[in-house]
mmCIF file of C-alpha atoms and ligand atoms in Angstrom:
data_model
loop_
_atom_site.group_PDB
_atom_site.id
_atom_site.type_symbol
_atom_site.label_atom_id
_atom_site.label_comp_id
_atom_site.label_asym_id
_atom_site.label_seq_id
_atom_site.Cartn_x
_atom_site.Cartn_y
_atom_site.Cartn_z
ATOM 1 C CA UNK A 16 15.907 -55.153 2.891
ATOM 2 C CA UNK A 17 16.829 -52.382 1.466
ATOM 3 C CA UNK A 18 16.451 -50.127 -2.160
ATOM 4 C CA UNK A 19 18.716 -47.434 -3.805
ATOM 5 C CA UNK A 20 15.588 -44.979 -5.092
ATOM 6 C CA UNK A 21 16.506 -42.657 -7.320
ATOM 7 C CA UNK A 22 13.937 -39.665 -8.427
ATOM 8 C CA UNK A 23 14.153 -38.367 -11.665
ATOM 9 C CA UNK A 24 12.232 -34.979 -12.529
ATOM 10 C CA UNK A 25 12.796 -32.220 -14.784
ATOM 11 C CA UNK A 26 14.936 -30.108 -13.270
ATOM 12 C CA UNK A 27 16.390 -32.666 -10.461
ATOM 13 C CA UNK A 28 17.435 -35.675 -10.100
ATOM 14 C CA UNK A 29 18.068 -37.047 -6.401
ATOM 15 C CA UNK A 30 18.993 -40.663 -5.255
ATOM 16 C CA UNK A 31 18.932 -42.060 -1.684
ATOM 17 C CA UNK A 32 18.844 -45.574 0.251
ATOM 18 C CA UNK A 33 15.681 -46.641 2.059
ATOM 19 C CA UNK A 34 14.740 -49.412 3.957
ATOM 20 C CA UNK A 35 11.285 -51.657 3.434
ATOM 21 C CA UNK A 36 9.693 -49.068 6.771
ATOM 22 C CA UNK A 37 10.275 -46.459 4.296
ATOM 23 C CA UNK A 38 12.924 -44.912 6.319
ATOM 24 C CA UNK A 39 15.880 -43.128 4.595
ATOM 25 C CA UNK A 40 19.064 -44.564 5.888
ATOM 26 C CA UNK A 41 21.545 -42.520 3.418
ATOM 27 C CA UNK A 42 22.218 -38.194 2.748
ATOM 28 C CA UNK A 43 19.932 -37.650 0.090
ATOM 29 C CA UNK A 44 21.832 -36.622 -2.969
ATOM 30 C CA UNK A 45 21.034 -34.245 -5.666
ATOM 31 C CA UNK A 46 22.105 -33.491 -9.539
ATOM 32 C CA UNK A 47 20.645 -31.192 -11.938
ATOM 33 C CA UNK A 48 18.789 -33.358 -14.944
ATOM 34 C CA UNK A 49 20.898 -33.500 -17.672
ATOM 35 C CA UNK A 50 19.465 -32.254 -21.261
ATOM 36 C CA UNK A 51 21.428 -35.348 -23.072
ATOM 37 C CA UNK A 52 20.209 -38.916 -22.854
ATOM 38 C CA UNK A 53 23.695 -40.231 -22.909
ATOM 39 C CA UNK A 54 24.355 -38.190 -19.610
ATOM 40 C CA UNK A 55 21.380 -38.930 -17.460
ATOM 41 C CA UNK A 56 22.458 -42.601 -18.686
ATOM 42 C CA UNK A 57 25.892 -41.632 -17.145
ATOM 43 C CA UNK A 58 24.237 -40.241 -14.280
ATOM 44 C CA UNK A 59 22.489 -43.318 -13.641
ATOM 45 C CA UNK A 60 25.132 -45.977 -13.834
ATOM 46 C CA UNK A 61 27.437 -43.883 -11.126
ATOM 47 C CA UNK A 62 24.658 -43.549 -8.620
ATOM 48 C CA UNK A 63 23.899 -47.572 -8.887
ATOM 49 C CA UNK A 64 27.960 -48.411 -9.275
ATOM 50 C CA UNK A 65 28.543 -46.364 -6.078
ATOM 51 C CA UNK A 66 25.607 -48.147 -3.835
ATOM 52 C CA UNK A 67 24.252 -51.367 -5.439
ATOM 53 C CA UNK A 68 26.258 -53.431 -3.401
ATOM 54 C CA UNK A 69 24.384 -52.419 -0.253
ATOM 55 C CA UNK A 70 20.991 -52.669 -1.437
ATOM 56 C CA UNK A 71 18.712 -55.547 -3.001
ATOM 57 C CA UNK A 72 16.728 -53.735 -5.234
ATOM 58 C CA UNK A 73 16.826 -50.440 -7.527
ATOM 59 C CA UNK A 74 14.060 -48.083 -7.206
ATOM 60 C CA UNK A 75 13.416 -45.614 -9.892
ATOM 61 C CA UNK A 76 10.487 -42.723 -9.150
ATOM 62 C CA UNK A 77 10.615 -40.566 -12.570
ATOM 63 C CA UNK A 78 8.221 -38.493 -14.598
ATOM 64 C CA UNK A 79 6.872 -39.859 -17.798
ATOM 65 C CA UNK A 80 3.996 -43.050 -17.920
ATOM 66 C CA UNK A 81 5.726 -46.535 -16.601
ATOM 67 C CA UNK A 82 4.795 -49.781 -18.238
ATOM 68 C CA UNK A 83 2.978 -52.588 -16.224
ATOM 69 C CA UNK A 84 5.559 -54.540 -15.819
ATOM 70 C CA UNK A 85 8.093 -51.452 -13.948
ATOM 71 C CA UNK A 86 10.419 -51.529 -16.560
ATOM 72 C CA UNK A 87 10.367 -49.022 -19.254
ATOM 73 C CA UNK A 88 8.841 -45.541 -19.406
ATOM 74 C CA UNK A 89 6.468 -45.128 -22.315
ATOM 75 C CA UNK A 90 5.081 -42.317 -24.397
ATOM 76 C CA UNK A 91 6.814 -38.806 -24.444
ATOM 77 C CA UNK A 92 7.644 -36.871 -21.387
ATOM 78 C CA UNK A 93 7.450 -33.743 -22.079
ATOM 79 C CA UNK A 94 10.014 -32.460 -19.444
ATOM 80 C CA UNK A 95 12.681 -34.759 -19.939
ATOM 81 C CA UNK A 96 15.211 -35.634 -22.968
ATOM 82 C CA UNK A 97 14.151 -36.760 -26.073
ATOM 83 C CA UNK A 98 14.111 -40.916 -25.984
ATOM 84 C CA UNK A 99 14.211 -41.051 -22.302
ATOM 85 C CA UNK A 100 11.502 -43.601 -22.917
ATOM 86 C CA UNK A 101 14.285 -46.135 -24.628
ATOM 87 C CA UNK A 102 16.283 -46.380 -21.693
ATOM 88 C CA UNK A 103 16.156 -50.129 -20.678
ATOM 89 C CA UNK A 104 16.276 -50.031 -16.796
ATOM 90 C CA UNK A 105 17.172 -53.348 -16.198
ATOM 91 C CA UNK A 106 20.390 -53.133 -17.925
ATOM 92 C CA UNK A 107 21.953 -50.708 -15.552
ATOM 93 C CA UNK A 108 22.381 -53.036 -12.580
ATOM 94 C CA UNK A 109 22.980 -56.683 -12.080
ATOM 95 C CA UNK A 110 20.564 -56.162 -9.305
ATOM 96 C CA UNK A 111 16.576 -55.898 -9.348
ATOM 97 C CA UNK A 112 15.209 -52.671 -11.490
ATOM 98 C CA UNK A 113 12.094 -51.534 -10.719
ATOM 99 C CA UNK A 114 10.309 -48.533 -12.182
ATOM 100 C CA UNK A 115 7.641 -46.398 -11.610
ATOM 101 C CA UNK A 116 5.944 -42.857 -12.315
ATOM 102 C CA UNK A 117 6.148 -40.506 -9.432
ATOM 103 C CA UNK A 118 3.161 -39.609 -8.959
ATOM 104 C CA UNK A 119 1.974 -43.159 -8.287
ATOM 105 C CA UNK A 120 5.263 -44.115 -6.262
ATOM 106 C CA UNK A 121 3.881 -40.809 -4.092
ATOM 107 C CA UNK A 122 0.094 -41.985 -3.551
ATOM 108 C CA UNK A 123 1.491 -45.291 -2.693
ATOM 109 C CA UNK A 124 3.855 -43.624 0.036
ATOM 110 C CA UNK A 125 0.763 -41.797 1.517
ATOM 111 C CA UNK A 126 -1.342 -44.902 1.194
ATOM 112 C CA UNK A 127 1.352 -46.815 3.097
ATOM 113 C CA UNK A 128 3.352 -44.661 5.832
ATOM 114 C CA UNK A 129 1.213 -41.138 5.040
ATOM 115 C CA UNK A 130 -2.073 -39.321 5.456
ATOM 116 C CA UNK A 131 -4.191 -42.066 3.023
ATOM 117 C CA UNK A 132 -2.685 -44.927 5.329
ATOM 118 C CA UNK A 133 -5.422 -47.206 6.438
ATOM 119 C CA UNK A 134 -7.705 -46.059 2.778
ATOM 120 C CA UNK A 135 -8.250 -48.434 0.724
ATOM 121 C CA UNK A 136 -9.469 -46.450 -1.922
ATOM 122 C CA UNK A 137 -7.574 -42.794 -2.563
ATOM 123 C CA UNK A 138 -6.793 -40.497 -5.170
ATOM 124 C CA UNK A 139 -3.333 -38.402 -4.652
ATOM 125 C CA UNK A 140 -2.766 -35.060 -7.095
ATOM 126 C CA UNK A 141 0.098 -33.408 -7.135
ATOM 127 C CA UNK A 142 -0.050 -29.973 -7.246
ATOM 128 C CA UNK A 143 3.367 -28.866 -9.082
ATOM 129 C CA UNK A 144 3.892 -26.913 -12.189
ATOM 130 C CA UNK A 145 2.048 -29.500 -13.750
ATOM 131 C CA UNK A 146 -0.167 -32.229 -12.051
ATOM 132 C CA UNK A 147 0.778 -35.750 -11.218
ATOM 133 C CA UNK A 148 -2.271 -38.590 -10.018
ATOM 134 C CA UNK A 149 -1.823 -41.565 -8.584
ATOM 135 C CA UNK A 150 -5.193 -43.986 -7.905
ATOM 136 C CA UNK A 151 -5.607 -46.524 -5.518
ATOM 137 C CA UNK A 152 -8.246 -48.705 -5.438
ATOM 138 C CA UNK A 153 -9.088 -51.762 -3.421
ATOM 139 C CA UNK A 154 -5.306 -51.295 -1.779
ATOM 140 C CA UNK A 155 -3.432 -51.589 -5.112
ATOM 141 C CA UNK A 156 -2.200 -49.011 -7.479
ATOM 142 C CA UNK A 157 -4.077 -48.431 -10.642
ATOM 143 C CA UNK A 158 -2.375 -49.028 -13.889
ATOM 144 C CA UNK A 159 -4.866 -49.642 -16.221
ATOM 145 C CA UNK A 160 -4.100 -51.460 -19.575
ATOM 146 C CA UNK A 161 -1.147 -49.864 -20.244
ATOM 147 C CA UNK A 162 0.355 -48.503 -17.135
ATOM 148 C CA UNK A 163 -0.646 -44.969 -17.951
ATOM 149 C CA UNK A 164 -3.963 -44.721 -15.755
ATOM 150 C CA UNK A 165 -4.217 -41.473 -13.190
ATOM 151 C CA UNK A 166 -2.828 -39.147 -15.861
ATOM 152 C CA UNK A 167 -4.925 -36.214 -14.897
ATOM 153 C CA UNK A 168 -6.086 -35.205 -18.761
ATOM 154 C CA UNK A 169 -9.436 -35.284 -18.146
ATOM 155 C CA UNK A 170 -11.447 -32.528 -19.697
ATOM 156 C CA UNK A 171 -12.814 -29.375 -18.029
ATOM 157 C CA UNK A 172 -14.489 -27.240 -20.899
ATOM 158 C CA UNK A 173 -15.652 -28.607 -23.855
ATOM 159 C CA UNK A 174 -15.019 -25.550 -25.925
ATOM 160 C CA UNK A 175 -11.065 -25.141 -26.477
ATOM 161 C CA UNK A 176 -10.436 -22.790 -23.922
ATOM 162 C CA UNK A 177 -6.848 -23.704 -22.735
ATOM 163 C CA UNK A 178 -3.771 -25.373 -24.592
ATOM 164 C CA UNK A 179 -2.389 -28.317 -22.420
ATOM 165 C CA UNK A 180 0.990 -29.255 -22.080
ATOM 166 C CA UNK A 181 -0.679 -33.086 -23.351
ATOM 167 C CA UNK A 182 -1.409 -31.013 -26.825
ATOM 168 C CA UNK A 183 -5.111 -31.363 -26.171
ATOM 169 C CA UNK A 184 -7.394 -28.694 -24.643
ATOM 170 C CA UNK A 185 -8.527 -27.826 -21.359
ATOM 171 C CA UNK A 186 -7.240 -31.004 -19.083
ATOM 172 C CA UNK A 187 -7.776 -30.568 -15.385
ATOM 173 C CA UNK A 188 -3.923 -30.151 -15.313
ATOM 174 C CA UNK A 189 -4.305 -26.803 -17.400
ATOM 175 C CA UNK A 190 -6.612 -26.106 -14.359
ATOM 176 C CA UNK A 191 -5.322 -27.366 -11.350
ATOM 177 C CA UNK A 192 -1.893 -26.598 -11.841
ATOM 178 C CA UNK A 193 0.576 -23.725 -10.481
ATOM 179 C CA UNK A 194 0.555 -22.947 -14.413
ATOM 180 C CA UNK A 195 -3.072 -23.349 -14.380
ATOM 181 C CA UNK A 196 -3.270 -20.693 -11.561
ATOM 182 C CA UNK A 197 -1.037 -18.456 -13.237
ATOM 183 C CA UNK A 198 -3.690 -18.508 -16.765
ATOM 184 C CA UNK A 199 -6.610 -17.637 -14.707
ATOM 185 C CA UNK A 200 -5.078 -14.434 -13.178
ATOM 186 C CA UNK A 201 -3.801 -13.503 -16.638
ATOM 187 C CA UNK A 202 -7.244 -14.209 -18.126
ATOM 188 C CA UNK A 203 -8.914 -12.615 -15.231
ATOM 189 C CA UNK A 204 -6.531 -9.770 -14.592
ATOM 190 C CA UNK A 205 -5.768 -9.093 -18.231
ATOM 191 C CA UNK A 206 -2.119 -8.453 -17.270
ATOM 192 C CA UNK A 207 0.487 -11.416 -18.812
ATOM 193 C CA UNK A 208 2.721 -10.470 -16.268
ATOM 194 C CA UNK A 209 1.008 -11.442 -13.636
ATOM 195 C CA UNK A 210 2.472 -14.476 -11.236
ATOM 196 C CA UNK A 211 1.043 -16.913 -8.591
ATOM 197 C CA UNK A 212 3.634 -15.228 -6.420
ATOM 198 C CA UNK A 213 1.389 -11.935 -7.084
ATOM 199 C CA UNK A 214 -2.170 -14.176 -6.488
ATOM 200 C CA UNK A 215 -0.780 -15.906 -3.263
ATOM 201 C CA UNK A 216 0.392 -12.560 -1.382
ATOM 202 C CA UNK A 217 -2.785 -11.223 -2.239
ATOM 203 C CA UNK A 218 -4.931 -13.564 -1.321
ATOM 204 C CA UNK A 219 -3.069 -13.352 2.049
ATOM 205 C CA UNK A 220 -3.243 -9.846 2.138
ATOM 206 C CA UNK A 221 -7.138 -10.418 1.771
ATOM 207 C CA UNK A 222 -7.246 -8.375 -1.962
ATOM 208 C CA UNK A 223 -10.668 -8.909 -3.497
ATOM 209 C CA UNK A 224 -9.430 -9.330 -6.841
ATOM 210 C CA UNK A 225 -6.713 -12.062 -6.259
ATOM 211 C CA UNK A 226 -8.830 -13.838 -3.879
ATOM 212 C CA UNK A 227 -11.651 -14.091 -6.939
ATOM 213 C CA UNK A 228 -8.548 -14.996 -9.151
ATOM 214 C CA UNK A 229 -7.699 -17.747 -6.454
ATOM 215 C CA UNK A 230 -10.988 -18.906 -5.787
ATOM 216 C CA UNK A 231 -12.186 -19.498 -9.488
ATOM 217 C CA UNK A 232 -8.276 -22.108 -9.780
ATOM 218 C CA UNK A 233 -9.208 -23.540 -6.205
ATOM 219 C CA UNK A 234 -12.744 -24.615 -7.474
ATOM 220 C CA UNK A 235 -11.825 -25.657 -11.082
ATOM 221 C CA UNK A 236 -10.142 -28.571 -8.687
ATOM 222 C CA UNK A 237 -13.197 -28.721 -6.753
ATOM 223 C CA UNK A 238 -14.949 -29.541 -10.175
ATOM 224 C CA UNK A 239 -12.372 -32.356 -10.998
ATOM 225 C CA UNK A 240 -12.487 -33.885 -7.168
ATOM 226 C CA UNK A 241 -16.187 -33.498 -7.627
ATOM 227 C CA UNK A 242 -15.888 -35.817 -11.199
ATOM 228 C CA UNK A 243 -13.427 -37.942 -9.330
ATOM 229 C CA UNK A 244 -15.307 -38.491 -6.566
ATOM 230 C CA UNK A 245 -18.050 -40.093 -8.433
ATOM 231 C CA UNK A 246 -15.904 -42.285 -10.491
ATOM 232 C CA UNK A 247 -14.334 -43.850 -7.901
ATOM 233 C CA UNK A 248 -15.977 -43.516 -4.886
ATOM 234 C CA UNK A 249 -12.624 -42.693 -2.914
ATOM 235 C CA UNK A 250 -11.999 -42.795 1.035
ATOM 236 C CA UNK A 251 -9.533 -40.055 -0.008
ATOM 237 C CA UNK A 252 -8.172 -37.526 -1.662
ATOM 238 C CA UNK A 253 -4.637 -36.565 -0.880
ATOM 239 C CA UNK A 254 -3.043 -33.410 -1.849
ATOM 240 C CA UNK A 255 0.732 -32.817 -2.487
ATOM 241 C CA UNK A 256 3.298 -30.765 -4.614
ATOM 242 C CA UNK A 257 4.363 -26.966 -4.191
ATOM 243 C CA UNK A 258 0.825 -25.788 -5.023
ATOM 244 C CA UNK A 259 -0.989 -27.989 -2.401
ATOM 245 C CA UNK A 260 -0.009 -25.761 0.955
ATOM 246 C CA UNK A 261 -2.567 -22.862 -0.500
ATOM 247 C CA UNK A 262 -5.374 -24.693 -0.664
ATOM 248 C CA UNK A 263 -8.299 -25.119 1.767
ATOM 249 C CA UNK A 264 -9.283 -28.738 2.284
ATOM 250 C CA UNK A 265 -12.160 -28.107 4.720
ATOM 251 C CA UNK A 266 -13.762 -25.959 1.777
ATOM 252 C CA UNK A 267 -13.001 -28.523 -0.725
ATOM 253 C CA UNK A 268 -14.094 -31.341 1.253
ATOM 254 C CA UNK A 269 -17.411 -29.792 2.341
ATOM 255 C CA UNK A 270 -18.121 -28.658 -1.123
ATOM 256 C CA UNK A 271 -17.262 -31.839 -2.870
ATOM 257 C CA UNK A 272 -19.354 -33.836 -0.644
ATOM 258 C CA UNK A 273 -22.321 -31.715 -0.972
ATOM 259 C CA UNK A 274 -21.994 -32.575 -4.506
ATOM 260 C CA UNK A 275 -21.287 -35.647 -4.574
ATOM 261 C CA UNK A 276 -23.626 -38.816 -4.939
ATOM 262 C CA UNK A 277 -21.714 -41.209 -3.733
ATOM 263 C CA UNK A 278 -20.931 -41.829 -0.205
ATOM 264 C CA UNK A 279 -18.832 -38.905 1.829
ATOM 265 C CA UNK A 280 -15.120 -38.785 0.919
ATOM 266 C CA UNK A 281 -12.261 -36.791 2.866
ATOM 267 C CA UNK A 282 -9.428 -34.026 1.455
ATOM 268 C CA UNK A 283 -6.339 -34.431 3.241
ATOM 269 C CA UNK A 284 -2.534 -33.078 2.873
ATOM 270 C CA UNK A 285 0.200 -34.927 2.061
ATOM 271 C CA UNK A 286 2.299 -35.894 5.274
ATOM 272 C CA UNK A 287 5.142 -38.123 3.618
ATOM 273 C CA UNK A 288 7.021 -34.817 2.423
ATOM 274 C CA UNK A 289 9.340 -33.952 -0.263
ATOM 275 C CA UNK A 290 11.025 -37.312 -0.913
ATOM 276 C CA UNK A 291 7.262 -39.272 -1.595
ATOM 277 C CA UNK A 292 8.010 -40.350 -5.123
ATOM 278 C CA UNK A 293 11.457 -42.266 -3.393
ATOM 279 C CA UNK A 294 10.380 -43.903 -0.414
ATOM 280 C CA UNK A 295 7.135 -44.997 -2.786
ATOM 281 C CA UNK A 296 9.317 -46.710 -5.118
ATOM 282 C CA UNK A 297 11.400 -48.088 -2.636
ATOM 283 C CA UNK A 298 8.437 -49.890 -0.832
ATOM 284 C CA UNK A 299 6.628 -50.561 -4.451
ATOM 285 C CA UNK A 300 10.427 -52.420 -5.194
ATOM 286 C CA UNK A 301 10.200 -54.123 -2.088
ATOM 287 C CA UNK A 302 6.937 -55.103 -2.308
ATOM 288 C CA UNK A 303 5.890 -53.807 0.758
ATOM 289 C CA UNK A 304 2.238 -53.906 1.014
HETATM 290 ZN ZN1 ZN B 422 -3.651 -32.507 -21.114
#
């Protein structure tokens, strides 16, 4: 069996053919995201004209909230065109369609071939300019009602702090993020022009101040594992996205679970790599389990 996945981001859009092991039989192609909803349309039906014939199903990773029933983004996505969410998925191939976010298709790639395999119960965030979640409990993916679960919006500060890219204030995502990081150092170095570039070196470097910057970003996610934890009593938490390499797991785990009152959890990397979201939708189309 095999799927044509096809990952569409913000900036990026890449499409590749994987088998039901997860393996990546094809070159993995890339296009720049369109700004026109008629284009990525356009996009869309060349990639599937050129390969559906060798596959049985098509895979779609993309940003944005994806219905229950893997067929239709809904709500707004911020980072892509404007009525993305009334593209109707099915009608682009005579074949199967099957869509889902990206940041679930990822967690379920870890949770199958990658560092949450053998969990049951794990909790994947995706450390980006932004921050995607994925949930899995009981060894299926978490949707709730409306397919929109493991959105990390979750509040932080009670007191209006930090305007989220959601609209709302102080999410974990205006946290935990790599945009996150870079509002902490400009709060705590009082210089705008700051970057996470300029926190990174010097937290290599061993410079007081950017370690203090880094440290307050790393445990703002400490505090939303530490919420997490409780909620859902995870075997795992899985870390992935640009962001992820900086942080220290060891110190997260061991401070979480001193925190914690339910049972001990771990805080693990990513190992699927770069192409999660795809091989995730691919098995998630195949229904490999
Ligand atoms: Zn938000």
């Amino acid at each position: 069996m095999k799927a044509l996945a096809i990952d569409v981001g913000g900036t990026k859009i890449y499409n590749a053919v994987i088998n039901e092991k997860g393996e990546i039989l094809s070159d993995v192609v890339k296009h720049s995201t369109p700004r026109d909803l008629d284009e990525i349309k356009n996009i869309f039906k060349d990639i599937i004209k050129k390969h559906e014939k060798e596959v049985d199903v098509i895979a779609f990773s993309t940003a944005g909230a994806v219905n229950n029933e893997n067929t239709k983004v809904i709500g707004s996505t911020g980072n892509l065109v404007k009525g993305y969410s009334s593209i109707e998925f099915k009608n682009l191939s005579d074949k199967k369609v099957f869509v889902e976010n990206d940041a679930n298709a990822a967690a379920w790639a870890e949770h199958v071939l990658g560092a949450s395999k053998g969990c049951a119960n794990s909790i994947m965030l995706t450390l980006g300019t932004g921050v995607g979640g994925g949930i899995i409990l009981n060894n299926k993916l978490f949707k709730g009602k409306s397919g929109s679960a493991g959105e990390m919006h979750f509040k932080m500060y009670p007191d209006k702090r930090r305007k989220c890219t959601c609209g709302s204030y102080d999410c974990f995502e205006a946290y935990a993020s790599g945009s996150g990081l870079k509002k902490t150092a400009e709060e705590m170095s009082h210089d705008e022009n700051i970057t996470t570039y300029d926190v990174i070196d010097g937290l290599k470097s061993g410079d007081e101040k950017m370690t203090a910057i880094f440290n307050k970003w790393q445990n703002d996610i400490l505090t939303g594992i530490i919420g997490l934890g409780n909620l859902f009593d995870p075997d795992c938490f899985v870390f992935s996205g640009s962001m992820a390499e900086f942080i220290d797991t060891e110190y997260l785990e061991k401070s979480a679970n001193a925190e914690i009152i339910t049972q001990p959890t771990k805080v693990l990397k990513a190992t699927t790599g770069n192409y999660a979201g795809m091989i995730g939708a691919a098995l998630l189309a195949l229904e490999v389990q």
